[in-house]
Coordinates of N, CA and C in Angstrom, one line a residue:
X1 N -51.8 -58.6 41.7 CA -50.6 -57.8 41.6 C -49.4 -58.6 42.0
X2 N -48.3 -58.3 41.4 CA -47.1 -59.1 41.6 C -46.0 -58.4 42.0
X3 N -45.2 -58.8 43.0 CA -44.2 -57.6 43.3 C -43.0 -58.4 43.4
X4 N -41.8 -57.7 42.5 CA -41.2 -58.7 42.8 C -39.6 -57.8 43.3
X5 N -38.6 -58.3 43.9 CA -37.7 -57.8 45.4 C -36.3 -58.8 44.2
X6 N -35.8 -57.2 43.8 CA -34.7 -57.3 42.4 C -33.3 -57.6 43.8
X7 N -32.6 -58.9 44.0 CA -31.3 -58.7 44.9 C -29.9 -58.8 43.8
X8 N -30.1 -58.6 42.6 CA -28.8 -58.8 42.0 C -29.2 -57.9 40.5
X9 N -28.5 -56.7 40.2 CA -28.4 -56.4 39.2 C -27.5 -56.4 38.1
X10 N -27.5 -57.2 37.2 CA -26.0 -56.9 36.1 C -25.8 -56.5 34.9
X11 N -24.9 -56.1 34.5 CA -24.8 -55.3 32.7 C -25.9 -54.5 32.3
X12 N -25.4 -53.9 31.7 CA -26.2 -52.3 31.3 C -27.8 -52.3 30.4
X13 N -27.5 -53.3 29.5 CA -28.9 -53.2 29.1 C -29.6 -54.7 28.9
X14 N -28.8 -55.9 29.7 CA -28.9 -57.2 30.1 C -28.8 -57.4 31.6
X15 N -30.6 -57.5 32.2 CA -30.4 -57.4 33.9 C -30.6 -59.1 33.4
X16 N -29.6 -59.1 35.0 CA -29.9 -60.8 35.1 C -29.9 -61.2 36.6
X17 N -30.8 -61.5 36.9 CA -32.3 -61.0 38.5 C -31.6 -62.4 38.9
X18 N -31.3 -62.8 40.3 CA -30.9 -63.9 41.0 C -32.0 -63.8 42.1
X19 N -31.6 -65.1 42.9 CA -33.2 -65.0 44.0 C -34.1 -63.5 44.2
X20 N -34.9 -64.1 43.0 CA -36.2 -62.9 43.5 C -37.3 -64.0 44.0
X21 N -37.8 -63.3 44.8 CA -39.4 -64.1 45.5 C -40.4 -62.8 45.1
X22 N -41.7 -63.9 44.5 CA -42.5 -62.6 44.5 C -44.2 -63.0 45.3
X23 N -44.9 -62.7 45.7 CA -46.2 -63.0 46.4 C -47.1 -62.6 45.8
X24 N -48.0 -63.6 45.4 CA -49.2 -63.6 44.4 C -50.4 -63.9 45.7
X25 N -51.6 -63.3 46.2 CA -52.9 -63.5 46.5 C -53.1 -65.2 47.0
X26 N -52.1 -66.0 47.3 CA -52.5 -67.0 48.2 C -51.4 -66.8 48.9
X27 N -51.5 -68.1 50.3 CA -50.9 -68.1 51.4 C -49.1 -68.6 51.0
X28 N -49.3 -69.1 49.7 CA -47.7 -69.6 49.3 C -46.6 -68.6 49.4
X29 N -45.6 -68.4 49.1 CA -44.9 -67.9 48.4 C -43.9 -68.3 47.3
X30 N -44.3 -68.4 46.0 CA -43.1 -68.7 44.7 C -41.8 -67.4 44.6
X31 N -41.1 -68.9 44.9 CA -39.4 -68.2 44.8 C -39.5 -68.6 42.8
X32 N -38.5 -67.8 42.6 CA -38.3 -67.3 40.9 C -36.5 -67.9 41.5
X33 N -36.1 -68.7 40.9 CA -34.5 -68.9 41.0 C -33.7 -68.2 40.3
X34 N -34.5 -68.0 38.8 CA -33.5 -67.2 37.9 C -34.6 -66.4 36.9
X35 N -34.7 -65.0 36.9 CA -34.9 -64.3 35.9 C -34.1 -63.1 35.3
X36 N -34.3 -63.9 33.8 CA -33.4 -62.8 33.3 C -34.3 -61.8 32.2
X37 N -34.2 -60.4 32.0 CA -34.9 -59.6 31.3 C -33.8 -58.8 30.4
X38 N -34.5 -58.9 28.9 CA -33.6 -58.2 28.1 C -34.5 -57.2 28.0
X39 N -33.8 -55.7 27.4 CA -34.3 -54.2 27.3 C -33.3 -53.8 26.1
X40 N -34.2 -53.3 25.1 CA -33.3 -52.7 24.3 C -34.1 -51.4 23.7
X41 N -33.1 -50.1 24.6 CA -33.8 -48.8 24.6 C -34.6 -48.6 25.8
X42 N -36.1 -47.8 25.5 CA -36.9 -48.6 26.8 C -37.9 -49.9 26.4
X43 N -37.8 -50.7 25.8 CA -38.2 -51.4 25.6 C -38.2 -53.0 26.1
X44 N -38.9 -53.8 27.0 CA -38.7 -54.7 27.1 C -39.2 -55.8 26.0
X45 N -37.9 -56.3 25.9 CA -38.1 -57.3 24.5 C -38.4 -58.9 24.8
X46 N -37.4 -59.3 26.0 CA -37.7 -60.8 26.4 C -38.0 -61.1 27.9
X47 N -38.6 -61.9 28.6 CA -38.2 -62.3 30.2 C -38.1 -63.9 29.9
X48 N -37.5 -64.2 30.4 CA -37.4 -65.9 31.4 C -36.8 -65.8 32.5
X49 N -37.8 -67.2 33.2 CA -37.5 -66.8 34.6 C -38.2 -68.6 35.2
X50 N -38.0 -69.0 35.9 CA -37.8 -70.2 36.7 C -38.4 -70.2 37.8
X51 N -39.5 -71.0 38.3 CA -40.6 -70.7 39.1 C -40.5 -72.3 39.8
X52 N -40.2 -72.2 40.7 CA -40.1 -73.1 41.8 C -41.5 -73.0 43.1
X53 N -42.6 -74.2 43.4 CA -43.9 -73.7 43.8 C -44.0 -75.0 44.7
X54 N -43.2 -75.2 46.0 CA -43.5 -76.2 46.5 C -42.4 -77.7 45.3
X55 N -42.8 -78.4 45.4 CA -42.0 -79.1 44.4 C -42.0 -79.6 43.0
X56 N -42.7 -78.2 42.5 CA -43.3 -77.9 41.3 C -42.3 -76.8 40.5
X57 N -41.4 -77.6 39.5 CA -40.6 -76.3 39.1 C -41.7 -76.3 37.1
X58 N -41.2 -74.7 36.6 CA -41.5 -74.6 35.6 C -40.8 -73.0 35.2
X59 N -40.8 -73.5 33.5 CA -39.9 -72.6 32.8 C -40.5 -71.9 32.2
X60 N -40.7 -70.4 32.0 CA -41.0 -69.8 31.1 C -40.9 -68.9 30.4
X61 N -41.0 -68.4 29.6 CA -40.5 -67.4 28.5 C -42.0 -66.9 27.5
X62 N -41.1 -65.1 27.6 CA -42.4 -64.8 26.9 C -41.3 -63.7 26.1
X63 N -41.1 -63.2 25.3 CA -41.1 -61.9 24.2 C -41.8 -61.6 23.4
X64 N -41.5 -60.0 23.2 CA -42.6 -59.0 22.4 C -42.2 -59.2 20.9

């Protein structure tokens, strides 16, 4: 399970998430630098988001 701690909310149906950290089932914790999530209706349509893991960064993107 993933939980993730929203500290920046913006524009109405374009959130755009600044330092979220979220903790996944090991001792680490991955900081997220930047995710952004589009919604159109209730619908989520896109996320990317930036995963920083120790000195391990990666980019990813997923839409429906």
């Amino acid at each position: 399970m993933i939980t993730f701690e929203l500290n920046t909310i913006l524009l109405s149906h374009s959130y755009e998430i600044t330092e979220v950290s979220n903790r996944i089932n090991k001792p680490d914790i991955i900081k997220i630098l930047h995710l952004q999530v589009l919604i159109t209706g209730n619908k989520l349509v896109s996320l990317q988001f930036c995963l920083i893991s120790g000195l391990e960064e990666r980019k990813n993107t997923w839409s429906s």
